[in-house]
Amino acid sequence: MDKDDESDRQSGGIQSLDAALKLLSAMGGYLRPMSLSELARDCGMPPSKVHRYLTSFLNAGLVVQAGKSGKYDLGEGAIALGLAALARHDFVNRASDALPELCLESGLTVLLSVWGTHGATVVRWERAATPTVTSMGLGTILPLLNSATGRAFLTWAPPAPLQAIREAELRAARKASSTVNSQLRTEQDIERMTETFRMRGFSSVEGRFIPGLVAIAAPILDWQGRAQCVITLIGTDPAVTEPGSDAVRKLIGFCEKLSFSPIITG
Amino acid sequence: MDKDDESDRQSGGIQSLDAALKLLSAMGGYLRPMSLSELARDCGMPPSKVHRYLTSFLNAGLVVQAGKSGKYDLGEGAIALGLAALARHDFVNRASDALPELCLESGLTVLLSVWGTHGATVVRWERAATPTVTSMGLGTILPLLNSATGRAFLTWAPPAPLQAIREAELRAARKASSTVNSQLRTEQDIERMTETFRMRGFSSVEGRFIPGLVAIAAPILDWQGRAQCVITLIGTDPAVTEPGSDAVRKLIGFCEKLSFSPIITG
DNA sequence: CAACTAGTTTCATATTGTGGAAAAATGAGA
DNA sequence: TCTCATTTTTCCACAATATGAAACTAGTTG
């Protein structure tokens, strides 16, 4: 039949659907109601075809016929669809809805953090049944280098916004060798650490930020693999930080489920 | 052939398109990526059919395949379509044009939200010069009871579409008394609150949804007095929520100008 | 390793969408 | 009010196209 299929011929789809969607997106392109013949002309389809498609869109509520002029325009259904799609990108909300569940399953205190202007910021948290003494609350800002949460951002977030704080903390770490100091002194140290985290799929810290407590953290990634937010589990048992531990598996499972790209790229 | 066509047989449309759109709107109903078989089950279609439809949606960009899990979700195309459809709404359109101005004048971060399938959805926002820590972006869904934005819908939007979420949040609020709890437990509490808001002409919240931040919100009303969208100002100074404050006056003035019926019916 | 389960591809078939043309509907001018 | 011109909608015979079952892969679990 067609010697050489014209343009896009992606395999597998449905021709009439493809055409219909082309029409639909064409309608998205204008910002006023369009008459049938205008649409037909612009899409290079016979009017009868366009009319049949429009009827289906009409039934589905994606398109409405404006006024009695009979012109066609995008309708409520299209708005609803778009808002639903927008909501998918709302990682924080989807994650916080599921937070209590993770808390119950793991039996640990759970934090949900995002990257704010001043660093990793706790925006949601769920306290475990066995209350662990923490001074943590909503709005707490966690250190970048010495908290599991911060380290997760360090590993999976785009570096640019972190730069300032990263440098500041590194400088502070070098000077104050008196403190319970991290082994993190140089850029190389950091590189090595994040590489490990990236492989394992989670970051961790042991009693550094809060003595006596351990924490593990994993990112929720958008479709470009950037951390949108970070989930942290806090406990007392050092075994928690072991790769393959129950808590680790639950944490990564949780984050993987909410992420749009795989956390462990093996 | 068919003596009397079973159920919906709206005239004129295209069967495969109707089925495809049914699938599409089903996808809008969930707020997480769905697997092929889940979709097939829920729509009562054979998997192969669903797969073919999805391929077309994929080619059109309406749907993306999330991560390596292979699950399907609404994509950029759906967002574009929805925003295009939103632009038809005069209210949204006129409001978003004026948004930067309000942001400048008030010096606060400004949100423009509409009511979507899953709740109050941010569709436009303007960041203040003094950056405030927020986890907010396009598509963020705000809680109904514990955000200024949500409360504005609660006060000025028709109650029917809100009902489901209202009940869900109320139930959650009663259970989780452990959390930083709202004083909102009963229908009466809500009634009292909305009455106050209605008198003042704006809703407010202090550090509930986002600790350390305060917010005020007012509706843009159509000619029937229903909220078409909601404008929210976010700041850090608690004085902002005071009736008669500079921010409040600017907010209400802004909304009043764009509304088709008076906000304060005194 | 075998027995599942989930996702994708293939294929023969007739169901379904197609485009042209006819029929309504709409609108403008006289 | 009547006619002409344009746009929208309906009709129809034909074959192109979507269909569902089953085959084929890939990944998982006991």
PDB file of N, CA and C in Angstrom, chain A residues 88-140:
ATOM      1  N   ARG A  88       0.185  14.589  39.743  1.00  0.00           N
ATOM      2  CA  ARG A  88       1.171  13.500  39.788  1.00  0.00           C
ATOM      3  C   ARG A  88       2.543  14.027  40.137  1.00  0.00           C
ATOM      4  N   HIS A  89       2.754  15.264  39.781  1.00  0.00           N
ATOM      5  CA  HIS A  89       4.089  15.807  40.016  1.00  0.00           C
ATOM      6  C   HIS A  89       4.233  16.331  41.428  1.00  0.00           C
ATOM      7  N   ASP A  90       3.161  16.178  42.192  1.00  0.00           N
ATOM      8  CA  ASP A  90       3.213  16.674  43.554  1.00  0.00           C
ATOM      9  C   ASP A  90       3.714  15.578  44.483  1.00  0.00           C
ATOM     10  N   PHE A  91       4.995  15.449  44.525  1.00  0.00           N
ATOM     11  CA  PHE A  91       5.604  14.349  45.264  1.00  0.00           C
ATOM     12  C   PHE A  91       5.346  14.458  46.768  1.00  0.00           C
ATOM     13  N   VAL A  92       5.451  15.653  47.269  1.00  0.00           N
ATOM     14  CA  VAL A  92       5.314  15.832  48.711  1.00  0.00           C
ATOM     15  C   VAL A  92       3.973  15.311  49.214  1.00  0.00           C
ATOM     16  N   ASN A  93       2.918  15.676  48.493  1.00  0.00           N
ATOM     17  CA  ASN A  93       1.605  15.266  48.944  1.00  0.00           C
ATOM     18  C   ASN A  93       1.386  13.776  48.860  1.00  0.00           C
ATOM     19  N   ARG A  94       1.815  13.207  47.755  1.00  0.00           N
ATOM     20  CA  ARG A  94       1.607  11.773  47.619  1.00  0.00           C
ATOM     21  C   ARG A  94       2.377  11.030  48.697  1.00  0.00           C
ATOM     22  N   ALA A  95       3.578  11.529  48.966  1.00  0.00           N
ATOM     23  CA  ALA A  95       4.405  10.852  49.959  1.00  0.00           C
ATOM     24  C   ALA A  95       3.803  11.002  51.352  1.00  0.00           C
ATOM     25  N   SER A  96       3.354  12.197  51.680  1.00  0.00           N
ATOM     26  CA  SER A  96       2.899  12.379  53.058  1.00  0.00           C
ATOM     27  C   SER A  96       1.630  11.597  53.341  1.00  0.00           C
ATOM     28  N   ASP A  97       0.845  11.347  52.311  1.00  0.00           N
ATOM     29  CA  ASP A  97      -0.339  10.525  52.532  1.00  0.00           C
ATOM     30  C   ASP A  97       0.032   9.126  52.997  1.00  0.00           C
ATOM     31  N   ALA A  98       1.138   8.633  52.469  1.00  0.00           N
ATOM     32  CA  ALA A  98       1.508   7.251  52.748  1.00  0.00           C
ATOM     33  C   ALA A  98       2.430   7.143  53.959  1.00  0.00           C
ATOM     34  N   LEU A  99       2.807   8.268  54.527  1.00  0.00           N
ATOM     35  CA  LEU A  99       3.780   8.277  55.611  1.00  0.00           C
ATOM     36  C   LEU A  99       3.365   7.425  56.823  1.00  0.00           C
ATOM     37  N   PRO A 100       2.157   7.563  57.304  1.00  0.00           N
ATOM     38  CA  PRO A 100       1.758   6.791  58.488  1.00  0.00           C
ATOM     39  C   PRO A 100       1.933   5.288  58.293  1.00  0.00           C
ATOM     40  N   GLU A 101       1.632   4.850  57.086  1.00  0.00           N
ATOM     41  CA  GLU A 101       1.755   3.430  56.766  1.00  0.00           C
ATOM     42  C   GLU A 101       3.203   2.959  56.941  1.00  0.00           C
ATOM     43  N   LEU A 102       4.111   3.731  56.381  1.00  0.00           N
ATOM     44  CA  LEU A 102       5.522   3.370  56.487  1.00  0.00           C
ATOM     45  C   LEU A 102       5.959   3.360  57.944  1.00  0.00           C
ATOM     46  N   CYS A 103       5.448   4.317  58.683  1.00  0.00           N
ATOM     47  CA  CYS A 103       5.788   4.410  60.099  1.00  0.00           C
ATOM     48  C   CYS A 103       5.341   3.156  60.844  1.00  0.00           C
ATOM     49  N   LEU A 104       4.134   2.746  60.579  1.00  0.00           N
ATOM     50  CA  LEU A 104       3.603   1.547  61.212  1.00  0.00           C
ATOM     51  C   LEU A 104       4.407   0.310  60.830  1.00  0.00           C
ATOM     52  N   GLU A 105       4.616   0.143  59.550  1.00  0.00           N
ATOM     53  CA  GLU A 105       5.290  -1.052  59.045  1.00  0.00           C
ATOM     54  C   GLU A 105       6.701  -1.184  59.584  1.00  0.00           C
ATOM     55  N   SER A 106       7.397  -0.057  59.631  1.00  0.00           N
ATOM     56  CA  SER A 106       8.797  -0.124  60.041  1.00  0.00           C
ATOM     57  C   SER A 106       8.948   0.008  61.555  1.00  0.00           C
ATOM     58  N   GLY A 107       7.977   0.602  62.182  1.00  0.00           N
ATOM     59  CA  GLY A 107       8.080   0.820  63.616  1.00  0.00           C
ATOM     60  C   GLY A 107       9.083   1.908  63.980  1.00  0.00           C
ATOM     61  N   LEU A 108       9.466   2.698  62.990  1.00  0.00           N
ATOM     62  CA  LEU A 108      10.443   3.752  63.235  1.00  0.00           C
ATOM     63  C   LEU A 108       9.820   5.124  62.975  1.00  0.00           C
ATOM     64  N   THR A 109      10.487   6.141  63.489  1.00  0.00           N
ATOM     65  CA  THR A 109      10.039   7.502  63.216  1.00  0.00           C
ATOM     66  C   THR A 109      10.400   7.873  61.778  1.00  0.00           C
ATOM     67  N   VAL A 110       9.477   8.499  61.101  1.00  0.00           N
ATOM     68  CA  VAL A 110       9.646   8.787  59.676  1.00  0.00           C
ATOM     69  C   VAL A 110       9.637  10.293  59.434  1.00  0.00           C
ATOM     70  N   LEU A 111      10.589  10.758  58.628  1.00  0.00           N
ATOM     71  CA  LEU A 111      10.614  12.171  58.241  1.00  0.00           C
ATOM     72  C   LEU A 111      10.425  12.309  56.741  1.00  0.00           C
ATOM     73  N   LEU A 112       9.759  13.380  56.358  1.00  0.00           N
ATOM     74  CA  LEU A 112       9.670  13.738  54.945  1.00  0.00           C
ATOM     75  C   LEU A 112      10.267  15.132  54.799  1.00  0.00           C
ATOM     76  N   SER A 113      11.293  15.255  53.990  1.00  0.00           N
ATOM     77  CA  SER A 113      11.987  16.538  53.864  1.00  0.00           C
ATOM     78  C   SER A 113      12.064  16.984  52.408  1.00  0.00           C
ATOM     79  N   VAL A 114      12.106  18.276  52.231  1.00  0.00           N
ATOM     80  CA  VAL A 114      12.347  18.846  50.906  1.00  0.00           C
ATOM     81  C   VAL A 114      13.528  19.806  51.008  1.00  0.00           C
ATOM     82  N   TRP A 115      14.037  20.213  49.878  1.00  0.00           N
ATOM     83  CA  TRP A 115      15.134  21.160  49.886  1.00  0.00           C
ATOM     84  C   TRP A 115      14.596  22.578  49.889  1.00  0.00           C
ATOM     85  N   GLY A 116      14.752  23.260  50.996  1.00  0.00           N
ATOM     86  CA  GLY A 116      14.286  24.640  51.095  1.00  0.00           C
ATOM     87  C   GLY A 116      15.437  25.604  50.934  1.00  0.00           C
ATOM     88  N   THR A 117      15.157  26.853  51.144  1.00  0.00           N
ATOM     89  CA  THR A 117      16.169  27.883  50.939  1.00  0.00           C
ATOM     90  C   THR A 117      17.374  27.698  51.861  1.00  0.00           C
ATOM     91  N   HIS A 118      17.120  27.181  53.042  1.00  0.00           N
ATOM     92  CA  HIS A 118      18.211  27.108  54.011  1.00  0.00           C
ATOM     93  C   HIS A 118      18.749  25.698  54.187  1.00  0.00           C
ATOM     94  N   GLY A 119      18.285  24.771  53.369  1.00  0.00           N
ATOM     95  CA  GLY A 119      18.782  23.413  53.460  1.00  0.00           C
ATOM     96  C   GLY A 119      17.658  22.401  53.527  1.00  0.00           C
ATOM     97  N   ALA A 120      18.023  21.177  53.864  1.00  0.00           N
ATOM     98  CA  ALA A 120      17.041  20.105  53.959  1.00  0.00           C
ATOM     99  C   ALA A 120      16.056  20.430  55.075  1.00  0.00           C
ATOM    100  N   THR A 121      14.804  20.531  54.724  1.00  0.00           N
ATOM    101  CA  THR A 121      13.792  20.983  55.674  1.00  0.00           C
ATOM    102  C   THR A 121      12.731  19.910  55.898  1.00  0.00           C
ATOM    103  N   VAL A 122      12.471  19.608  57.155  1.00  0.00           N
ATOM    104  CA  VAL A 122      11.441  18.618  57.479  1.00  0.00           C
ATOM    105  C   VAL A 122      10.066  19.251  57.300  1.00  0.00           C
ATOM    106  N   VAL A 123       9.255  18.646  56.447  1.00  0.00           N
ATOM    107  CA  VAL A 123       7.928  19.215  56.237  1.00  0.00           C
ATOM    108  C   VAL A 123       6.810  18.297  56.733  1.00  0.00           C
ATOM    109  N   ARG A 124       7.137  17.077  57.058  1.00  0.00           N
ATOM    110  CA  ARG A 124       6.127  16.159  57.558  1.00  0.00           C
ATOM    111  C   ARG A 124       6.852  15.128  58.397  1.00  0.00           C
ATOM    112  N   TRP A 125       6.269  14.709  59.516  1.00  0.00           N
ATOM    113  CA  TRP A 125       6.909  13.604  60.214  1.00  0.00           C
ATOM    114  C   TRP A 125       5.898  12.790  60.985  1.00  0.00           C
ATOM    115  N   GLU A 126       6.245  11.549  61.203  1.00  0.00           N
ATOM    116  CA  GLU A 126       5.334  10.614  61.851  1.00  0.00           C
ATOM    117  C   GLU A 126       6.127   9.909  62.941  1.00  0.00           C
ATOM    118  N   ARG A 127       5.646  10.034  64.164  1.00  0.00           N
ATOM    119  CA  ARG A 127       6.377   9.513  65.299  1.00  0.00           C
ATOM    120  C   ARG A 127       6.080   8.032  65.491  1.00  0.00           C
ATOM    121  N   ALA A 128       7.120   7.257  65.782  1.00  0.00           N
ATOM    122  CA  ALA A 128       6.938   5.820  65.983  1.00  0.00           C
ATOM    123  C   ALA A 128       6.275   5.562  67.332  1.00  0.00           C
ATOM    124  N   ALA A 129       5.735   4.354  67.468  1.00  0.00           N
ATOM    125  CA  ALA A 129       5.070   3.977  68.713  1.00  0.00           C
ATOM    126  C   ALA A 129       6.038   4.062  69.888  1.00  0.00           C
ATOM    127  N   THR A 130       7.228   3.487  69.699  1.00  0.00           N
ATOM    128  CA  THR A 130       8.274   3.637  70.710  1.00  0.00           C
ATOM    129  C   THR A 130       8.915   4.994  70.497  1.00  0.00           C
ATOM    130  N   PRO A 131       8.537   5.923  71.312  1.00  0.00           N
ATOM    131  CA  PRO A 131       8.972   7.291  71.051  1.00  0.00           C
ATOM    132  C   PRO A 131      10.487   7.433  71.241  1.00  0.00           C
ATOM    133  N   THR A 132      11.108   7.912  70.217  1.00  0.00           N
ATOM    134  CA  THR A 132      12.531   8.195  70.314  1.00  0.00           C
ATOM    135  C   THR A 132      12.696   9.678  70.632  1.00  0.00           C
ATOM    136  N   VAL A 133      13.581   9.923  71.524  1.00  0.00           N
ATOM    137  CA  VAL A 133      13.786  11.305  71.942  1.00  0.00           C
ATOM    138  C   VAL A 133      14.485  12.086  70.844  1.00  0.00           C
ATOM    139  N   THR A 134      13.751  12.936  70.212  1.00  0.00           N
ATOM    140  CA  THR A 134      14.396  13.799  69.221  1.00  0.00           C
ATOM    141  C   THR A 134      13.874  15.208  69.400  1.00  0.00           C
ATOM    142  N   SER A 135      14.692  16.120  69.016  1.00  0.00           N
ATOM    143  CA  SER A 135      14.284  17.509  69.099  1.00  0.00           C
ATOM    144  C   SER A 135      13.775  17.962  67.740  1.00  0.00           C
ATOM    145  N   MET A 136      13.251  16.996  67.016  1.00  0.00           N
ATOM    146  CA  MET A 136      12.915  17.301  65.650  1.00  0.00           C
ATOM    147  C   MET A 136      11.450  17.646  65.492  1.00  0.00           C
ATOM    148  N   GLY A 137      11.202  18.628  64.719  1.00  0.00           N
ATOM    149  CA  GLY A 137       9.818  18.987  64.473  1.00  0.00           C
ATOM    150  C   GLY A 137       9.675  19.488  63.053  1.00  0.00           C
ATOM    151  N   LEU A 138       8.488  19.892  62.737  1.00  0.00           N
ATOM    152  CA  LEU A 138       8.269  20.437  61.411  1.00  0.00           C
ATOM    153  C   LEU A 138       9.112  21.689  61.235  1.00  0.00           C
ATOM    154  N   GLY A 139       9.736  21.812  60.118  1.00  0.00           N
ATOM    155  CA  GLY A 139      10.510  23.001  59.839  1.00  0.00           C
ATOM    156  C   GLY A 139      11.968  22.893  60.241  1.00  0.00           C
ATOM    157  N   THR A 140      12.311  21.831  60.967  1.00  0.00           N
ATOM    158  CA  THR A 140      13.714  21.637  61.341  1.00  0.00           C
ATOM    159  C   THR A 140      14.590  21.576  60.093  1.00  0.00           C
TER     160      THR A 140
END
